[in-house]
Coordinates of C-alpha atoms and ligand atoms in Angstrom, one line a residue:
X262 CA 103.7 68.6 79.7
X263 CA 103.7 71.9 77.6
X264 CA 107.2 73.5 77.1
X265 CA 108.0 76.9 78.7
X266 CA 110.4 78.9 76.7
X267 CA 113.6 79.8 78.6
X268 CA 113.0 83.6 78.5
X269 CA 109.8 83.0 80.5
X270 CA 111.4 80.7 83.0
X271 CA 114.2 83.1 83.7
X272 CA 111.8 85.8 84.7
X273 CA 109.5 83.3 86.7
X274 CA 109.0 83.6 90.4
X275 CA 106.9 80.4 90.4
X276 CA 109.4 78.4 92.6
X277 CA 108.5 74.8 93.1
X278 CA 106.5 74.5 89.9
X279 CA 106.8 71.4 87.7
X280 CA 107.9 72.6 84.2
X281 CA 109.2 71.3 80.9
X282 CA 112.1 72.9 78.9
X283 CA 113.6 72.0 75.6
X284 CA 116.7 73.2 73.9
X285 CA 120.3 72.7 72.9
X286 CA 123.1 72.0 75.4
X287 CA 125.6 74.6 75.5
X288 CA 127.9 73.1 78.2
X289 CA 127.8 70.1 80.6
X290 CA 130.0 69.9 83.7
X291 CA 129.9 68.5 87.0
X292 CA 131.3 65.6 89.1
X293 CA 130.5 61.8 89.9
X294 CA 127.2 62.8 91.6
X295 CA 125.8 65.7 89.8
X296 CA 125.7 67.2 86.3
X297 CA 125.2 70.9 85.5
X298 CA 123.8 71.4 82.0
X299 CA 123.5 74.9 80.4
X300 CA 120.6 74.8 78.1
X301 CA 119.7 77.4 75.5
X302 CA 116.5 77.5 73.4
X303 CA 117.2 80.7 71.4
X304 CA 114.2 82.6 73.0
X305 CA 116.9 84.8 74.8
X306 CA 120.6 84.9 74.9
X307 CA 120.9 83.4 78.3
X308 CA 120.6 79.7 79.0
X309 CA 119.1 78.1 82.0
X310 CA 120.9 75.7 84.4
X311 CA 119.7 72.2 84.6
X312 CA 120.8 70.3 87.7
X313 CA 120.8 66.5 87.3
X314 CA 121.3 64.3 90.3
X315 CA 123.2 61.4 88.9
X316 CA 121.7 58.7 91.1
X317 CA 118.4 59.4 89.2
X318 CA 119.7 59.1 85.8
X319 CA 121.1 56.3 83.6
X320 CA 124.8 56.5 82.9
X321 CA 124.2 55.8 79.1
X322 CA 121.6 58.5 78.8
X323 CA 123.9 61.0 80.4
X324 CA 126.6 60.1 77.9
X325 CA 124.3 61.2 75.1
X326 CA 123.9 64.7 76.6
X327 CA 127.0 66.5 74.9
X328 CA 127.5 69.9 73.8
X329 CA 125.1 70.6 70.9
X330 CA 122.7 67.9 71.7
X331 CA 119.0 68.5 72.0
X332 CA 117.0 67.6 75.1
X333 CA 113.7 67.9 76.7
X334 CA 113.9 68.2 80.5
X335 CA 111.1 67.8 83.1
X336 CA 111.8 69.3 86.5
X337 CA 111.1 71.7 89.2
X338 CA 111.9 75.3 89.0
X339 CA 114.1 76.1 92.1
X340 CA 116.1 79.0 93.4
X341 CA 119.6 78.8 92.2
X342 CA 122.4 77.8 94.5
X343 CA 125.1 79.0 92.2
X344 CA 126.0 82.5 90.9
X345 CA 124.9 84.3 87.8
X346 CA 121.3 83.1 87.8
X347 CA 118.2 83.5 90.0
X348 CA 116.5 80.1 89.2
X349 CA 117.5 76.7 87.8
X350 CA 115.9 73.5 87.1
X351 CA 116.2 70.3 89.4
X352 CA 115.6 67.7 86.7
X353 CA 113.3 64.7 87.2
X354 CA 113.3 63.3 83.7
X355 CA 115.4 64.0 80.6
X356 CA 114.8 62.8 77.2
X357 CA 117.4 63.1 74.4
X358 CA 116.0 64.1 71.1
X359 CA 119.4 64.1 69.3
X360 CA 122.9 63.8 70.6
X361 CA 125.9 65.5 69.0
X362 CA 129.1 63.7 68.6
X363 CA 131.7 65.5 70.7
X364 CA 134.5 64.5 68.3
X365 CA 132.7 65.9 65.3
X366 CA 130.4 68.8 66.3
X367 CA 131.9 71.9 64.8
X368 CA 130.8 74.1 67.7
X369 CA 132.1 71.8 70.4
X370 CA 134.6 74.5 71.5
X371 CA 133.9 78.3 72.0
X372 CA 135.8 81.2 70.4
X373 CA 135.5 80.4 66.7
X374 CA 136.4 83.2 64.4
X375 CA 133.6 84.8 62.4
X376 CA 135.2 83.8 59.3
X377 CA 135.1 80.1 60.3
X378 CA 131.4 80.5 61.4
X379 CA 130.6 81.8 57.9
X380 CA 131.7 78.3 56.6
X381 CA 129.2 76.7 58.9
X382 CA 126.3 79.1 58.2
X383 CA 123.9 76.1 58.8
X384 CA 125.0 75.8 62.4
X385 CA 126.0 79.3 63.4
X386 CA 122.6 80.3 64.6
X387 CA 123.4 78.2 67.6
X388 CA 126.1 80.5 68.7
X389 CA 125.5 83.5 71.2
X390 CA 126.6 85.9 68.6
X391 CA 124.3 84.9 65.8
X392 CA 121.4 84.3 68.3
X393 CA 121.9 88.1 69.2
X394 CA 122.2 89.2 65.7
X395 CA 119.1 87.2 64.5
X396 CA 116.9 88.5 67.3
X397 CA 118.0 92.0 66.7
X398 CA 117.3 91.5 63.0
X399 CA 113.7 90.3 63.8
X400 CA 113.1 93.2 66.2
X401 CA 114.3 95.8 63.6
X402 CA 112.0 94.2 60.9
X403 CA 109.0 94.4 63.3
X404 CA 109.9 97.9 64.3
X405 CA 110.0 99.0 60.6
X406 CA 106.5 97.7 60.1
X407 CA 105.3 99.3 63.3
X408 CA 106.8 102.6 62.6
X409 CA 105.2 102.8 59.1
X410 CA 101.9 101.5 60.3
X411 CA 101.8 103.9 63.1
X412 CA 102.5 106.8 60.8
X413 CA 99.7 105.9 58.1
X414 CA 102.1 104.2 55.5
X415 CA 100.7 101.1 53.5
X416 CA 103.0 98.2 52.8
X417 CA 103.2 97.5 49.0
X418 CA 104.7 94.4 47.6
X419 CA 106.7 95.2 44.5
X420 CA 107.7 92.5 42.1
X421 CA 111.0 90.5 42.5
X422 CA 111.1 89.7 38.9
X423 CA 111.2 92.8 36.9
X424 CA 110.8 93.5 33.1
X425 CA 112.6 96.8 33.2
X426 CA 116.4 97.1 33.1
X427 CA 116.2 100.7 33.7
X428 CA 116.0 100.8 37.4
X429 CA 119.4 102.2 37.2
X430 CA 120.9 101.0 40.5
X431 CA 123.4 98.4 39.3
X432 CA 124.0 95.4 37.3
X433 CA 121.2 92.8 37.3
X434 CA 120.8 89.0 37.6
X435 CA 119.0 87.6 34.5
X436 CA 115.9 85.4 35.2
X437 CA 115.4 83.0 32.2
X438 CA 114.2 79.4 31.4
X439 CA 115.9 79.3 28.1
X440 CA 118.4 76.5 27.4
X441 CA 121.8 78.0 28.4
X442 CA 123.7 75.7 25.9
X443 CA 121.4 76.2 22.9
X444 CA 119.1 79.3 23.2
X445 CA 116.7 80.1 20.4
X446 CA 118.2 82.8 18.2
X447 CA 116.6 85.5 16.0
X448 CA 117.6 86.4 12.4
X449 CA 120.5 88.5 13.7
X450 CA 121.9 85.6 15.6
X451 CA 121.0 87.0 19.0
X452 CA 119.2 85.1 21.8
X453 CA 115.5 85.5 21.0
X454 CA 114.0 86.4 24.4
X455 CA 110.5 86.4 22.8
X456 CA 110.6 82.7 23.4
X457 CA 111.7 83.1 27.0
X458 CA 109.2 82.4 29.8
X459 CA 107.9 86.2 30.0
X460 CA 108.3 86.8 26.3
X461 CA 111.0 89.3 27.0
X462 CA 114.2 89.7 29.1
X463 CA 113.5 89.8 32.7
X464 CA 115.9 90.2 35.8
X465 CA 115.8 90.2 39.5
X466 CA 114.9 93.6 41.0
X467 CA 117.6 96.0 42.2
X468 CA 115.0 98.2 43.8
X469 CA 111.2 98.5 44.3
X470 CA 111.2 102.3 44.0
X471 CA 109.8 102.7 40.5
X472 CA 106.9 100.6 41.4
X473 CA 106.6 102.1 44.8
X474 CA 106.2 105.5 43.3
X475 CA 103.2 104.1 41.3
X476 CA 101.5 103.2 44.5
X477 CA 102.4 106.5 46.3
X478 CA 100.7 108.4 43.6
X479 CA 97.6 106.7 44.7
X480 CA 97.8 105.8 48.4
X481 CA 100.0 108.9 49.2
X482 CA 102.3 107.1 51.8
X483 CA 103.6 103.7 51.1
X484 CA 106.7 101.6 51.9
X485 CA 108.2 98.5 50.5
X486 CA 110.3 96.0 52.4
X487 CA 111.7 93.1 50.3
X488 CA 114.8 91.5 48.7
X489 CA 116.7 93.3 46.1
X490 CA 119.7 92.0 44.0
X491 CA 122.8 93.3 42.6
X492 CA 125.2 91.5 40.4
X493 CA 128.2 93.7 41.1
X494 CA 131.3 92.0 41.9
X495 CA 132.0 94.3 44.9
X496 CA 133.7 92.2 47.5
X497 CA 133.5 94.6 50.4
X498 CA 132.2 94.3 54.1
X499 CA 129.2 96.5 53.2
X500 CA 127.8 94.9 50.0
X501 CA 125.8 91.7 49.4
X502 CA 124.4 90.4 46.1
X503 CA 121.1 89.7 47.7
X504 CA 120.0 92.2 50.5
X505 CA 116.8 93.7 51.9
X506 CA 115.7 97.2 51.3
X507 CA 113.1 99.4 52.8
X508 CA 111.8 102.0 50.5
X509 CA 109.2 104.5 51.6
X510 CA 107.7 106.9 49.1
X511 CA 105.6 109.8 49.9
X512 CA 103.4 111.9 47.7
X513 CA 103.6 115.6 48.5
X514 CA 106.9 115.4 50.4
X515 CA 109.9 117.4 49.2
X516 CA 113.6 117.0 50.0
X517 CA 113.4 118.6 53.5
X518 CA 110.4 116.3 54.4
X519 CA 112.3 113.4 53.0
X520 CA 115.2 114.1 55.4
X521 CA 113.0 114.7 58.2
X522 CA 111.5 111.2 57.7
X523 CA 114.7 109.6 57.3
X524 CA 116.1 111.0 60.4
X525 CA 113.1 110.4 62.5
X526 CA 112.8 106.8 61.1
X527 CA 116.4 105.9 61.7
X528 CA 116.2 107.3 65.4
X529 CA 113.0 105.5 66.0
X530 CA 114.6 102.2 65.0
X531 CA 117.7 102.6 67.1
X532 CA 115.7 103.6 70.1
X533 CA 113.4 100.5 69.6
X534 CA 116.7 98.4 69.6
X535 CA 117.8 100.0 72.8
X536 CA 114.4 99.4 74.5
X537 CA 113.8 95.9 73.2
X538 CA 117.1 94.2 72.6
X539 CA 119.1 95.2 75.7
X540 CA 120.5 91.7 76.6
X541 CA 121.7 91.0 73.0
X542 CA 123.2 94.5 72.7
X543 CA 125.0 94.2 76.0
X544 CA 126.4 90.9 74.9
X545 CA 127.6 92.3 71.6
X546 CA 129.1 95.4 73.3
X547 CA 131.1 93.1 75.6
X548 CA 132.3 90.8 73.0
X549 CA 132.9 92.9 69.9
X550 CA 132.7 96.7 70.3
X551 CA 132.7 98.3 73.8
X552 CA 131.4 101.7 72.2
X553 CA 128.4 100.0 70.7
X554 CA 125.8 101.2 73.3
X555 CA 127.1 104.7 73.7
X556 CA 127.2 105.1 69.9
X557 CA 123.5 104.0 69.5
X558 CA 122.6 106.4 72.3
X559 CA 124.5 109.3 70.7
X560 CA 122.7 108.9 67.3
X561 CA 119.3 108.9 69.0
X562 CA 120.1 112.0 71.1
X563 CA 121.8 114.2 68.4
X564 CA 120.7 115.8 65.2
X565 CA 122.1 114.7 61.9
X566 CA 124.3 117.3 60.2
X567 CA 122.9 118.4 56.9
X568 CA 124.9 119.9 54.2
X569 CA 125.2 120.0 50.4
X570 CA 127.6 117.8 48.3
X571 CA 129.3 121.0 47.3
X572 CA 129.9 122.1 50.8
X573 CA 131.2 118.5 51.5
X574 CA 133.6 118.7 48.7
X575 CA 134.9 122.0 49.9
X576 CA 135.7 120.5 53.5
X577 CA 137.3 117.4 51.9
X578 CA 139.5 119.6 49.6
X579 CA 140.7 121.8 52.5
X580 CA 141.5 119.2 55.1
X581 CA 145.0 117.9 55.7
X582 CA 143.7 114.4 55.7
X583 CA 145.3 112.2 53.0
X584 CA 142.8 110.2 50.9
X585 CA 143.6 107.4 48.6
X586 CA 141.2 108.8 46.0
X587 CA 141.1 112.4 44.9
X588 CA 138.1 114.7 45.6
X589 CA 136.7 116.8 42.8
X590 CA 133.3 118.4 42.3
X591 CA 131.4 116.0 40.0
X592 CA 133.0 112.8 41.1
X593 CA 131.1 110.4 43.5
X594 CA 132.5 110.4 47.0
X595 CA 134.4 107.3 48.0
X596 CA 133.5 105.6 51.2
X597 CA 136.8 106.9 52.7
X598 CA 135.4 110.4 52.1
X599 CA 132.1 109.8 53.5
X600 CA 133.5 108.3 56.5
X601 CA 135.9 111.1 57.1
X602 CA 133.0 113.6 57.2
X603 CA 131.0 111.4 59.7
X604 CA 133.7 110.1 61.9
X605 CA 136.4 112.8 61.8
X606 CA 134.8 116.1 60.8
X607 CA 131.4 116.2 62.1
X608 CA 131.5 113.1 64.4
X609 CA 127.8 112.4 64.0
X610 CA 125.5 111.1 61.1
X611 CA 125.5 113.4 58.1
X612 CA 122.9 113.9 55.3
X613 CA 124.5 115.2 52.0
X614 CA 122.2 116.6 49.6
X615 CA 122.2 118.2 46.0
X616 CA 124.6 115.9 44.3
X617 CA 125.8 116.5 40.7
X618 CA 123.0 115.2 38.4
X619 CA 125.7 113.2 36.3
X620 CA 126.4 110.9 39.2
X621 CA 122.7 110.2 40.2
X622 CA 119.8 108.4 38.8
X623 CA 117.5 109.8 36.1
X624 CA 114.4 110.1 38.2
X625 CA 115.8 112.6 40.7
X626 CA 114.4 116.1 40.7
X627 CA 116.5 118.6 39.1
X628 CA 117.5 121.6 41.0
X629 CA 117.2 125.2 39.9
X630 CA 120.9 125.6 39.3
X631 CA 120.7 123.1 36.3
X632 CA 123.7 121.2 37.8
X633 CA 122.6 119.2 40.8
X634 CA 119.6 117.0 41.7
X635 CA 117.6 116.9 44.9
X636 CA 119.2 113.8 46.1
X637 CA 120.1 112.9 49.8
X638 CA 122.4 110.3 51.2
X639 CA 122.4 109.5 55.0
X640 CA 125.9 108.6 56.1
X641 CA 126.6 106.8 59.3
X642 CA 129.7 106.1 61.3
X643 CA 131.4 102.9 60.6
X644 CA 129.0 102.2 57.7
X645 CA 129.2 105.1 55.1
X646 CA 125.9 105.4 53.1
X647 CA 123.1 103.8 54.9
X648 CA 120.2 105.5 53.0
X649 CA 120.1 106.9 49.5
X650 CA 117.1 108.9 48.3
X651 CA 115.7 112.0 46.5
X652 CA 112.8 114.0 45.8
X653 CA 111.6 112.7 42.4
X654 CA 111.2 114.6 39.1
X655 CA 107.5 115.0 38.7
X656 CA 107.6 117.1 35.6
X657 CA 107.0 115.0 32.4
X658 CA 109.1 117.1 30.1
X659 CA 112.2 117.3 32.3
X660 CA 112.0 113.6 33.2
X661 CA 111.5 112.6 29.6
X662 CA 114.5 114.7 28.4
X663 CA 116.7 113.2 31.1
X664 CA 115.7 109.8 30.1
X665 CA 116.7 110.4 26.5
X666 CA 120.0 112.1 27.5
X667 CA 121.0 109.2 29.7
X668 CA 120.2 106.8 26.8
X669 CA 117.7 104.9 28.6
X670 CA 115.2 103.1 26.5
X671 CA 111.9 104.9 26.9
X672 CA 109.8 102.0 25.9
X673 CA 110.9 100.3 29.1
X674 CA 109.5 103.1 31.2
X675 CA 106.3 104.1 29.4
X676 CA 104.3 103.2 32.5
X677 CA 106.6 105.1 34.8
X678 CA 106.3 108.1 32.5
X679 CA 102.4 108.0 32.5
X680 CA 102.3 108.8 36.2
X681 CA 103.8 112.3 35.2
X682 CA 101.2 112.5 32.5
X683 CA 98.2 111.8 34.7
X684 CA 97.9 113.6 37.9
X685 CA 101.6 114.1 38.7
X686 CA 102.5 115.6 42.0
X687 CA 105.7 116.3 44.0
X688 CA 106.9 113.2 45.8
X689 CA 110.0 112.0 47.5
X690 CA 111.3 108.7 49.0
X691 CA 114.5 106.7 50.0
X692 CA 116.1 103.4 50.2
X693 CA 117.5 102.0 53.5
X694 CA 119.7 98.9 53.2
X695 CA 118.3 96.7 56.0
X696 CA 121.6 94.7 56.5
X697 CA 123.4 98.1 56.8
X698 CA 121.0 99.0 59.5
X699 CA 121.6 95.7 61.3
X700 CA 125.5 96.3 60.9
X701 CA 125.1 99.7 62.7
X702 CA 122.8 98.3 65.4
X703 CA 124.8 95.3 66.2
X704 CA 128.3 96.8 65.7
X705 CA 129.2 93.8 63.6
X706 CA 132.1 94.6 61.1
X707 CA 131.0 92.5 58.2
X708 CA 127.6 92.5 56.3
X709 CA 128.0 88.7 55.9
X710 CA 127.5 88.2 59.6
X711 CA 124.2 90.0 59.8
X712 CA 122.0 88.1 57.4
X713 CA 121.5 84.3 58.0
X714 CA 122.7 83.2 54.5
X715 CA 124.8 85.7 52.7
X716 CA 124.9 85.8 49.0
X717 CA 128.2 87.2 47.8
X718 CA 130.3 86.6 44.7
X719 CA 131.3 82.8 44.6
X720 CA 129.2 82.0 47.6
X721 CA 125.8 80.5 47.6
X722 CA 126.4 77.3 49.5
X723 CA 123.7 77.3 52.1
Ligands
ATP246 P1 126.9 101.9 47.7 O1 127.3 103.3 47.1 O2 127.1 101.8 49.1 O3 127.3 100.7 46.8 P2 124.4 102.5 46.3 O4 124.4 104.0 46.2 O5 124.7 101.7 45.2 O6 125.3 102.0 47.6 P3 121.4 102.6 46.5 O7 121.2 102.2 45.1 O8 121.3 104.1 46.8 O9 123.0 102.0 46.9 O10 120.6 101.6 47.5 C1 120.0 102.2 48.6 C2 120.6 101.6 49.9 O11 120.7 100.2 49.7 C3 121.9 102.0 50.2 O12 121.9 103.3 50.8 C4 122.5 100.9 51.1 O13 122.0 101.1 52.4 C5 121.9 99.7 50.5 N1 122.7 99.0 49.6 C6 123.0 99.3 48.4 N2 123.7 98.3 47.7 C7 124.0 97.3 48.7 C8 124.5 96.1 48.6 N3 125.1 95.6 47.5 N4 124.5 95.4 49.8 C9 123.8 95.8 50.9 N5 123.2 97.0 50.9 C10 123.2 97.7 49.9
MN247 MN1 123.0 105.5 46.9

C-alpha cells in the first residue's frame, strides 16, 4: 500500500479508509490491552495517533516500538475517541523498520535545551522545534524564488570559489590544494600560488554581489541566493562562518528604489510565512516567544522608518540611554545602537542611509556631500542588521579613484571596472542574510538554531 503523509491524513474525511502511514514514534503509552502511539513523519508538526489493540499484535514486536523508532502502519482511518485530534488510525499491521534503544536514544525525553540539541545536530531535526524551523526555512527559500520570479528577476549562480580577495566584506577562507607542510616557494621564499590548482590565490566567496552586478548590467533584474563564507572569529548569536545570502541587483534603480524593494520583499516574505507556516509559527510562539506572531503582523502592517546615519547619530547622542560603546559621527554603529533605534526609539524596522564613506565598501555610490555614500542598512527588532545594500558607483573615474584610495589591487578588479567603461548605468542592490531572516521569522534567539548544520569557530562536526 502506498504511504499517505500525515499532513494529508489529518485533513482527510475518508473515514473507514484503509491506509498506510510511516514515521517516527514520538511517544507510546497505554495499558495491558491497548497501545497509543504518537507517530510523526515531519510533513507537519502534528503527529497522528495510532491505536493498537494488543490482542492482535505480538508482544515482542510491540517491545521494539519505542520512542524514536521508525515504523510502518497499515490500518483504518477512524474518528478519534480521544481529545486533541479529529482522526486516528486503528492499526491492523505494524512493521518495525528500526527500533531505538530506550536506554540510549538521546531524544528519549522531552525538554532538552537548545544547547544540548546543538551537540546532536544529526538527530535534532526529529524534534518539534527543528521540524518547525526547517519547514519555515524551506517555505522562506521557496517564497524568495517566487517573489523574484513573479517580479521579473532572473536567478544567477555566482561562483563559490573566487579569485578576487577584494569583495571587501570580511576575512576569507583560502581554497588550495597545495601541500600544507611543504608548499612550493618562489625566489622570495613566499608560497608560490602559481603552482596552486587555479594558478593563483583563491578563496571562498563572502558575497556574490560583484558578479551579480555584471549580470544586472545585462539582464536588468537579477538575484543570487547561495552560500557565503566569512572567516571572522565573531562568536555571536547572529554570525555564522557559512551562511546563505540573497542578493538582488537591479539596473536603473537608485537608493530609494532599493529601499522600496527591500521593504516590499521583506514584508512579502513575512506575510508568506504567516499564510503558509501557521501551525509551526503557533508552536514556536507558544514554546519560545509569545510575541512572535504579533511582531510578524506588526512588521507587515507598518512602514519602515527611513532616516540618515547622521540623523541616527543625533538621536543616539541626545538620548539618556547608556551605551557600552560611544557614538560618534564617522564610527560604525554597534548592534546596541541599532537595536536601541529599532526597539526603543522608533519601535519598528528602520532603514538607515548615507553612511560615512570611510566605513563602507569601495563600490558604494558617493553622495554629493563628498562625505557619505548611498548605503542603506535595514535594521530589525531582535536582530539588528538584516540587510545591507547600496546604490553602486557607476562612474568609472570615481570608482577607480576610490579603489586606489582604499589600497585595493586594481588588477583583481579589472573585470568589474570594465562594466563602468562599457555601457555603465545607475544600479543598486542589497544582501539579505537568509539565517537572519529565519531568526526573525521563527523568533529563535541563536543563529545556530536556524540552519541544519551550523559552521562557527571550532565547530564543524556534522
Ligand atoms: P554585521 O555587521 O552584522 O556583521 P555585515 O555588515 O558584515 O554584517 P554584510 O557584508 O552587509 O554584513 O552582509 C549582508 C547581510 O548578510 C547582512 O545584513 C546580514 O544579514 C548577513 N550577514 C553578514 N554576516 C553574516 C554572518 N557572519 N552570519 C550570518 N549572516 C550574516
Ligand atoms: Mn552590512
